[in-house]
Amino acid sequence: MHKWKIGTIIGIFILSAFLLSSPSAYSQRKSTAKPIELAYSIFFPTNHTLSLSAAAWAKEIEKRSNGRVKINLFYGGTLTPADKCYDGVEKGISDLGQSCMAYSRGRFPLSEVIDLPLGYQNGLQATRVINAFYRKFKPAEYAGVQVMYFHAHGPGLLHTKSPVRSLEQVKGKKIRCTGLAAKVVTSLGGVPVAMPMGETYDALSRGIVNGSMAPVESLENWKWGEVVGCTTENYGSSYTTGMFVVMNKNKWNSLPADIKQIFLRVNNEWIDKSGRAWDEADAKGRIFIKKLGNTVVPISKKENARWAKAVKPIMDEYVTAMQAKRLPGKEALDFCLSQVRRFAPK
């Protein structure tokens, strides 16, 4: 009996040592347990480039966790509409959410600096700027959730039914826009018409609006290229739209430490992946409109300077508004302008 007990103890010791020295064997054993399931609300349609990027992010989390995490994606705002996505995550309607801050104007005051017409040139640049901004300022406006990462689309340009080659030709045109882009349209002399992405195709085709402000990818991903004929390369006043990927805070706090580390590593990798995805989408958008025979209108350096000057008061207004809220608007604007230069495409 004594020998049997000793043998059992030795066996347990050997097995424990094996598990401790063999993480893969341990993780394989754990992976047989019921996975942590997370619901992810996304406002993009299923086949949008950024929906595909989000799906790849989710698969990477699942892969690195050896199946211990399973993420179920709900596209097209079917779980929570775009403007309710952040609140939905905070309240636990979804565990994860991806949407635009611009759909909840006033909710993210300091972050509005990202959407200002800072003269963005591509999506990777804009995405790096917004993540650098968050790391430096850590705005309290995101305190209710756990931030995964941010991304931002390529330069928001003017797409119209007829060519626009100068500021004078913008005057009086009804232009669909969201968030701070409405102020850009007003500053350029147009008439802003607030409208979600999903309603824009019909509005353009029926002539309810004369054009839209958006990145070039919209011309393919949302099929606007079929109902507009021209794209003006107004980089002097180009803007972006900041977007968040966030997790419910209680859900985050409930995750095991090693799972949190997996999220943090993958999130960091997906910053540049998302920025490049936006640029790939813009490139496809240009190919799409070229096949349709649409016109791309480049404007001169001098004309771009006029457009940049026209939108300058928007920046001043932002700084004044942040001062009234006792937020570091001037510092945020100066920092973001420096990051736009830092991350400018070579």
mmCIF file with all atom_site columns, C-alpha atoms in Angstrom, residues 110-260:
data_model
loop_
_atom_site.group_PDB
_atom_site.id
_atom_site.type_symbol
_atom_site.label_atom_id
_atom_site.label_alt_id
_atom_site.label_comp_id
_atom_site.label_asym_id
_atom_site.label_entity_id
_atom_site.label_seq_id
_atom_site.pdbx_PDB_ins_code
_atom_site.Cartn_x
_atom_site.Cartn_y
_atom_site.Cartn_z
_atom_site.occupancy
_atom_site.B_iso_or_equiv
_atom_site.pdbx_formal_charge
_atom_site.auth_seq_id
_atom_site.auth_comp_id
_atom_site.auth_asym_id
_atom_site.auth_atom_id
_atom_site.pdbx_PDB_model_num
ATOM 1   C CA . LEU A 1 110 ? -11.760 66.224 -27.757 1.00 0.00 ? 110 LEU A CA 1
ATOM 2   C CA . SER A 1 111 ? -11.606 63.485 -30.404 1.00 0.00 ? 111 SER A CA 1
ATOM 3   C CA . GLU A 1 112 ? -13.343 65.768 -32.898 1.00 0.00 ? 112 GLU A CA 1
ATOM 4   C CA . VAL A 1 113 ? -9.873  67.080 -33.663 1.00 0.00 ? 113 VAL A CA 1
ATOM 5   C CA . ILE A 1 114 ? -9.317  63.948 -35.771 1.00 0.00 ? 114 ILE A CA 1
ATOM 6   C CA . ASP A 1 115 ? -12.216 64.749 -38.110 1.00 0.00 ? 115 ASP A CA 1
ATOM 7   C CA . LEU A 1 116 ? -11.011 68.303 -38.771 1.00 0.00 ? 116 LEU A CA 1
ATOM 8   C CA . PRO A 1 117 ? -9.884  69.057 -42.354 1.00 0.00 ? 117 PRO A CA 1
ATOM 9   C CA . LEU A 1 118 ? -6.188  68.669 -41.567 1.00 0.00 ? 118 LEU A CA 1
ATOM 10  C CA . GLY A 1 119 ? -5.211  67.789 -45.140 1.00 0.00 ? 119 GLY A CA 1
ATOM 11  C CA . TYR A 1 120 ? -4.998  64.008 -44.857 1.00 0.00 ? 120 TYR A CA 1
ATOM 12  C CA . GLN A 1 121 ? -3.459  62.163 -47.794 1.00 0.00 ? 121 GLN A CA 1
ATOM 13  C CA . ASN A 1 122 ? -4.206  58.519 -47.039 1.00 0.00 ? 122 ASN A CA 1
ATOM 14  C CA . GLY A 1 123 ? -5.851  56.157 -44.583 1.00 0.00 ? 123 GLY A CA 1
ATOM 15  C CA . LEU A 1 124 ? -2.670  54.773 -43.027 1.00 0.00 ? 124 LEU A CA 1
ATOM 16  C CA . GLN A 1 125 ? -1.623  58.314 -42.121 1.00 0.00 ? 125 GLN A CA 1
ATOM 17  C CA . ALA A 1 126 ? -5.044  59.137 -40.630 1.00 0.00 ? 126 ALA A CA 1
ATOM 18  C CA . THR A 1 127 ? -5.169  55.845 -38.699 1.00 0.00 ? 127 THR A CA 1
ATOM 19  C CA . ARG A 1 128 ? -1.714  56.370 -37.216 1.00 0.00 ? 128 ARG A CA 1
ATOM 20  C CA . VAL A 1 129 ? -2.649  59.930 -36.238 1.00 0.00 ? 129 VAL A CA 1
ATOM 21  C CA . ILE A 1 130 ? -5.807  58.920 -34.339 1.00 0.00 ? 130 ILE A CA 1
ATOM 22  C CA . ASN A 1 131 ? -4.033  56.163 -32.407 1.00 0.00 ? 131 ASN A CA 1
ATOM 23  C CA . ALA A 1 132 ? -1.118  58.484 -31.548 1.00 0.00 ? 132 ALA A CA 1
ATOM 24  C CA . PHE A 1 133 ? -3.674  61.056 -30.365 1.00 0.00 ? 133 PHE A CA 1
ATOM 25  C CA . TYR A 1 134 ? -5.398  58.517 -28.122 1.00 0.00 ? 134 TYR A CA 1
ATOM 26  C CA . ARG A 1 135 ? -2.147  57.274 -26.598 1.00 0.00 ? 135 ARG A CA 1
ATOM 27  C CA . LYS A 1 136 ? -1.065  60.821 -25.746 1.00 0.00 ? 136 LYS A CA 1
ATOM 28  C CA . PHE A 1 137 ? -4.317  62.319 -24.453 1.00 0.00 ? 137 PHE A CA 1
ATOM 29  C CA . LYS A 1 138 ? -6.323  59.269 -23.263 1.00 0.00 ? 138 LYS A CA 1
ATOM 30  C CA . PRO A 1 139 ? -9.598  61.259 -23.449 1.00 0.00 ? 139 PRO A CA 1
ATOM 31  C CA . ALA A 1 140 ? -12.025 60.626 -20.599 1.00 0.00 ? 140 ALA A CA 1
ATOM 32  C CA . GLU A 1 141 ? -14.808 60.338 -23.194 1.00 0.00 ? 141 GLU A CA 1
ATOM 33  C CA . TYR A 1 142 ? -13.873 56.645 -23.627 1.00 0.00 ? 142 TYR A CA 1
ATOM 34  C CA . ALA A 1 143 ? -13.835 55.855 -19.908 1.00 0.00 ? 143 ALA A CA 1
ATOM 35  C CA . GLY A 1 144 ? -16.989 53.742 -20.158 1.00 0.00 ? 144 GLY A CA 1
ATOM 36  C CA . VAL A 1 145 ? -15.418 51.093 -22.402 1.00 0.00 ? 145 VAL A CA 1
ATOM 37  C CA . GLN A 1 146 ? -12.161 49.264 -23.040 1.00 0.00 ? 146 GLN A CA 1
ATOM 38  C CA . VAL A 1 147 ? -10.593 50.626 -26.219 1.00 0.00 ? 147 VAL A CA 1
ATOM 39  C CA . MET A 1 148 ? -9.272  48.019 -28.634 1.00 0.00 ? 148 MET A CA 1
ATOM 40  C CA . TYR A 1 149 ? -7.943  50.337 -31.331 1.00 0.00 ? 149 TYR A CA 1
ATOM 41  C CA . PHE A 1 150 ? -8.968  53.166 -33.659 1.00 0.00 ? 150 PHE A CA 1
ATOM 42  C CA . HIS A 1 151 ? -8.830  53.632 -37.399 1.00 0.00 ? 151 HIS A CA 1
ATOM 43  C CA . ALA A 1 152 ? -9.739  56.378 -39.859 1.00 0.00 ? 152 ALA A CA 1
ATOM 44  C CA . HIS A 1 153 ? -10.524 56.438 -43.555 1.00 0.00 ? 153 HIS A CA 1
ATOM 45  C CA . GLY A 1 154 ? -8.516  57.999 -46.351 1.00 0.00 ? 154 GLY A CA 1
ATOM 46  C CA . PRO A 1 155 ? -8.967  61.626 -47.421 1.00 0.00 ? 155 PRO A CA 1
ATOM 47  C CA . GLY A 1 156 ? -12.564 62.768 -47.539 1.00 0.00 ? 156 GLY A CA 1
ATOM 48  C CA . LEU A 1 157 ? -12.991 64.285 -51.003 1.00 0.00 ? 157 LEU A CA 1
ATOM 49  C CA . LEU A 1 158 ? -15.868 65.824 -52.936 1.00 0.00 ? 158 LEU A CA 1
ATOM 50  C CA . HIS A 1 159 ? -17.831 63.574 -55.306 1.00 0.00 ? 159 HIS A CA 1
ATOM 51  C CA . THR A 1 160 ? -20.432 65.278 -57.490 1.00 0.00 ? 160 THR A CA 1
ATOM 52  C CA . LYS A 1 161 ? -22.712 64.669 -60.431 1.00 0.00 ? 161 LYS A CA 1
ATOM 53  C CA . SER A 1 162 ? -20.982 67.414 -62.475 1.00 0.00 ? 162 SER A CA 1
ATOM 54  C CA . PRO A 1 163 ? -17.320 68.549 -62.377 1.00 0.00 ? 163 PRO A CA 1
ATOM 55  C CA . VAL A 1 164 ? -16.156 70.904 -59.619 1.00 0.00 ? 164 VAL A CA 1
ATOM 56  C CA . ARG A 1 165 ? -12.833 72.582 -60.348 1.00 0.00 ? 165 ARG A CA 1
ATOM 57  C CA . SER A 1 166 ? -12.959 75.614 -58.064 1.00 0.00 ? 166 SER A CA 1
ATOM 58  C CA . LEU A 1 167 ? -14.477 76.896 -54.828 1.00 0.00 ? 167 LEU A CA 1
ATOM 59  C CA . GLU A 1 168 ? -16.945 78.962 -56.827 1.00 0.00 ? 168 GLU A CA 1
ATOM 60  C CA . GLN A 1 169 ? -18.455 75.806 -58.314 1.00 0.00 ? 169 GLN A CA 1
ATOM 61  C CA . VAL A 1 170 ? -19.211 74.375 -54.845 1.00 0.00 ? 170 VAL A CA 1
ATOM 62  C CA . LYS A 1 171 ? -21.456 77.289 -53.943 1.00 0.00 ? 171 LYS A CA 1
ATOM 63  C CA . GLY A 1 172 ? -25.075 76.298 -53.430 1.00 0.00 ? 172 GLY A CA 1
ATOM 64  C CA . LYS A 1 173 ? -24.599 72.604 -54.117 1.00 0.00 ? 173 LYS A CA 1
ATOM 65  C CA . LYS A 1 174 ? -26.414 70.239 -51.732 1.00 0.00 ? 174 LYS A CA 1
ATOM 66  C CA . ILE A 1 175 ? -23.731 67.924 -50.386 1.00 0.00 ? 175 ILE A CA 1
ATOM 67  C CA . ARG A 1 176 ? -24.387 64.841 -48.254 1.00 0.00 ? 176 ARG A CA 1
ATOM 68  C CA . CYS A 1 177 ? -22.100 64.672 -45.222 1.00 0.00 ? 177 CYS A CA 1
ATOM 69  C CA . THR A 1 178 ? -21.864 63.544 -41.596 1.00 0.00 ? 178 THR A CA 1
ATOM 70  C CA . GLY A 1 179 ? -20.306 64.952 -38.448 1.00 0.00 ? 179 GLY A CA 1
ATOM 71  C CA . LEU A 1 180 ? -17.701 67.672 -38.865 1.00 0.00 ? 180 LEU A CA 1
ATOM 72  C CA . ALA A 1 181 ? -17.785 67.229 -42.646 1.00 0.00 ? 181 ALA A CA 1
ATOM 73  C CA . ALA A 1 182 ? -20.943 69.355 -42.513 1.00 0.00 ? 182 ALA A CA 1
ATOM 74  C CA . LYS A 1 183 ? -18.806 72.286 -41.375 1.00 0.00 ? 183 LYS A CA 1
ATOM 75  C CA . VAL A 1 184 ? -16.354 71.591 -44.192 1.00 0.00 ? 184 VAL A CA 1
ATOM 76  C CA . VAL A 1 185 ? -19.173 71.741 -46.735 1.00 0.00 ? 185 VAL A CA 1
ATOM 77  C CA . THR A 1 186 ? -20.491 74.997 -45.255 1.00 0.00 ? 186 THR A CA 1
ATOM 78  C CA . SER A 1 187 ? -17.016 76.574 -45.245 1.00 0.00 ? 187 SER A CA 1
ATOM 79  C CA . LEU A 1 188 ? -16.567 75.663 -48.896 1.00 0.00 ? 188 LEU A CA 1
ATOM 80  C CA . GLY A 1 189 ? -19.884 77.321 -49.797 1.00 0.00 ? 189 GLY A CA 1
ATOM 81  C CA . GLY A 1 190 ? -22.047 74.228 -50.156 1.00 0.00 ? 190 GLY A CA 1
ATOM 82  C CA . VAL A 1 191 ? -25.269 73.260 -48.404 1.00 0.00 ? 191 VAL A CA 1
ATOM 83  C CA . PRO A 1 192 ? -24.705 70.335 -45.988 1.00 0.00 ? 192 PRO A CA 1
ATOM 84  C CA . VAL A 1 193 ? -27.292 67.562 -45.903 1.00 0.00 ? 193 VAL A CA 1
ATOM 85  C CA . ALA A 1 194 ? -26.884 65.126 -42.991 1.00 0.00 ? 194 ALA A CA 1
ATOM 86  C CA . MET A 1 195 ? -27.444 61.565 -44.132 1.00 0.00 ? 195 MET A CA 1
ATOM 87  C CA . PRO A 1 196 ? -26.222 58.038 -43.242 1.00 0.00 ? 196 PRO A CA 1
ATOM 88  C CA . MET A 1 197 ? -24.046 56.198 -45.748 1.00 0.00 ? 197 MET A CA 1
ATOM 89  C CA . GLY A 1 198 ? -26.747 53.647 -46.506 1.00 0.00 ? 198 GLY A CA 1
ATOM 90  C CA . GLU A 1 199 ? -29.257 56.289 -47.681 1.00 0.00 ? 199 GLU A CA 1
ATOM 91  C CA . THR A 1 200 ? -26.873 58.214 -49.921 1.00 0.00 ? 200 THR A CA 1
ATOM 92  C CA . TYR A 1 201 ? -27.039 56.121 -53.111 1.00 0.00 ? 201 TYR A CA 1
ATOM 93  C CA . ASP A 1 202 ? -30.769 56.695 -53.453 1.00 0.00 ? 202 ASP A CA 1
ATOM 94  C CA . ALA A 1 203 ? -30.464 60.400 -52.620 1.00 0.00 ? 203 ALA A CA 1
ATOM 95  C CA . LEU A 1 204 ? -27.778 60.859 -55.289 1.00 0.00 ? 204 LEU A CA 1
ATOM 96  C CA . SER A 1 205 ? -29.654 58.861 -57.914 1.00 0.00 ? 205 SER A CA 1
ATOM 97  C CA . ARG A 1 206 ? -32.852 60.869 -57.336 1.00 0.00 ? 206 ARG A CA 1
ATOM 98  C CA . GLY A 1 207 ? -31.083 64.230 -57.263 1.00 0.00 ? 207 GLY A CA 1
ATOM 99  C CA . ILE A 1 208 ? -32.005 64.960 -53.643 1.00 0.00 ? 208 ILE A CA 1
ATOM 100 C CA . VAL A 1 209 ? -28.335 65.875 -53.189 1.00 0.00 ? 209 VAL A CA 1
ATOM 101 C CA . ASN A 1 210 ? -25.798 67.009 -55.793 1.00 0.00 ? 210 ASN A CA 1
ATOM 102 C CA . GLY A 1 211 ? -22.843 65.222 -54.281 1.00 0.00 ? 211 GLY A CA 1
ATOM 103 C CA . SER A 1 212 ? -21.226 63.748 -51.216 1.00 0.00 ? 212 SER A CA 1
ATOM 104 C CA . MET A 1 213 ? -18.097 64.155 -49.115 1.00 0.00 ? 213 MET A CA 1
ATOM 105 C CA . ALA A 1 214 ? -16.379 60.826 -48.470 1.00 0.00 ? 214 ALA A CA 1
ATOM 106 C CA . PRO A 1 215 ? -13.266 58.774 -49.193 1.00 0.00 ? 215 PRO A CA 1
ATOM 107 C CA . VAL A 1 216 ? -12.880 57.317 -52.684 1.00 0.00 ? 216 VAL A CA 1
ATOM 108 C CA . GLU A 1 217 ? -13.595 53.789 -51.407 1.00 0.00 ? 217 GLU A CA 1
ATOM 109 C CA . SER A 1 218 ? -17.242 54.798 -51.001 1.00 0.00 ? 218 SER A CA 1
ATOM 110 C CA . LEU A 1 219 ? -17.578 54.947 -54.764 1.00 0.00 ? 219 LEU A CA 1
ATOM 111 C CA . GLU A 1 220 ? -17.167 51.167 -54.925 1.00 0.00 ? 220 GLU A CA 1
ATOM 112 C CA . ASN A 1 221 ? -18.079 49.848 -51.469 1.00 0.00 ? 221 ASN A CA 1
ATOM 113 C CA . TRP A 1 222 ? -21.304 51.847 -51.394 1.00 0.00 ? 222 TRP A CA 1
ATOM 114 C CA . LYS A 1 223 ? -21.653 51.928 -55.219 1.00 0.00 ? 223 LYS A CA 1
ATOM 115 C CA . TRP A 1 224 ? -21.842 55.727 -55.354 1.00 0.00 ? 224 TRP A CA 1
ATOM 116 C CA . GLY A 1 225 ? -19.648 55.729 -58.447 1.00 0.00 ? 225 GLY A CA 1
ATOM 117 C CA . GLU A 1 226 ? -22.742 54.648 -60.366 1.00 0.00 ? 226 GLU A CA 1
ATOM 118 C CA . VAL A 1 227 ? -24.653 57.814 -59.419 1.00 0.00 ? 227 VAL A CA 1
ATOM 119 C CA . VAL A 1 228 ? -21.911 60.464 -59.399 1.00 0.00 ? 228 VAL A CA 1
ATOM 120 C CA . GLY A 1 229 ? -19.733 61.353 -62.352 1.00 0.00 ? 229 GLY A CA 1
ATOM 121 C CA . CYS A 1 230 ? -16.848 63.284 -60.865 1.00 0.00 ? 230 CYS A CA 1
ATOM 122 C CA . THR A 1 231 ? -14.351 63.290 -57.998 1.00 0.00 ? 231 THR A CA 1
ATOM 123 C CA . THR A 1 232 ? -12.499 66.463 -57.027 1.00 0.00 ? 232 THR A CA 1
ATOM 124 C CA . GLU A 1 233 ? -9.067  65.954 -55.424 1.00 0.00 ? 233 GLU A CA 1
ATOM 125 C CA . ASN A 1 234 ? -9.428  68.715 -52.838 1.00 0.00 ? 234 ASN A CA 1
ATOM 126 C CA . TYR A 1 235 ? -6.591  67.569 -50.565 1.00 0.00 ? 235 TYR A CA 1
ATOM 127 C CA . GLY A 1 236 ? -6.225  71.091 -49.166 1.00 0.00 ? 236 GLY A CA 1
ATOM 128 C CA . SER A 1 237 ? -9.476  70.617 -47.238 1.00 0.00 ? 237 SER A CA 1
ATOM 129 C CA . SER A 1 238 ? -9.492  66.838 -46.938 1.00 0.00 ? 238 SER A CA 1
ATOM 130 C CA . TYR A 1 239 ? -10.742 65.368 -43.685 1.00 0.00 ? 239 TYR A CA 1
ATOM 131 C CA . THR A 1 240 ? -11.154 61.915 -42.205 1.00 0.00 ? 240 THR A CA 1
ATOM 132 C CA . THR A 1 241 ? -13.671 60.192 -39.942 1.00 0.00 ? 241 THR A CA 1
ATOM 133 C CA . GLY A 1 242 ? -12.362 58.612 -36.769 1.00 0.00 ? 242 GLY A CA 1
ATOM 134 C CA . MET A 1 243 ? -13.711 55.167 -35.897 1.00 0.00 ? 243 MET A CA 1
ATOM 135 C CA . PHE A 1 244 ? -13.510 53.109 -32.732 1.00 0.00 ? 244 PHE A CA 1
ATOM 136 C CA . VAL A 1 245 ? -13.323 49.420 -31.910 1.00 0.00 ? 245 VAL A CA 1
ATOM 137 C CA . VAL A 1 246 ? -14.262 49.028 -28.245 1.00 0.00 ? 246 VAL A CA 1
ATOM 138 C CA . MET A 1 247 ? -15.231 46.331 -25.736 1.00 0.00 ? 247 MET A CA 1
ATOM 139 C CA . ASN A 1 248 ? -17.666 46.362 -22.845 1.00 0.00 ? 248 ASN A CA 1
ATOM 140 C CA . LYS A 1 249 ? -15.645 47.140 -19.721 1.00 0.00 ? 249 LYS A CA 1
ATOM 141 C CA . ASN A 1 250 ? -17.166 44.437 -17.520 1.00 0.00 ? 250 ASN A CA 1
ATOM 142 C CA . LYS A 1 251 ? -16.575 41.861 -20.238 1.00 0.00 ? 251 LYS A CA 1
ATOM 143 C CA . TRP A 1 252 ? -12.943 42.989 -20.546 1.00 0.00 ? 252 TRP A CA 1
ATOM 144 C CA . ASN A 1 253 ? -12.411 42.792 -16.795 1.00 0.00 ? 253 ASN A CA 1
ATOM 145 C CA . SER A 1 254 ? -13.793 39.253 -16.763 1.00 0.00 ? 254 SER A CA 1
ATOM 146 C CA . LEU A 1 255 ? -11.259 37.940 -19.292 1.00 0.00 ? 255 LEU A CA 1
ATOM 147 C CA . PRO A 1 256 ? -8.265  35.865 -18.134 1.00 0.00 ? 256 PRO A CA 1
ATOM 148 C CA . ALA A 1 257 ? -4.968  37.770 -18.096 1.00 0.00 ? 257 ALA A CA 1
ATOM 149 C CA . ASP A 1 258 ? -3.434  35.765 -20.953 1.00 0.00 ? 258 ASP A CA 1
ATOM 150 C CA . ILE A 1 259 ? -6.499  36.386 -23.151 1.00 0.00 ? 259 ILE A CA 1
ATOM 151 C CA . LYS A 1 260 ? -6.210  40.126 -22.486 1.00 0.00 ? 260 LYS A CA 1
#
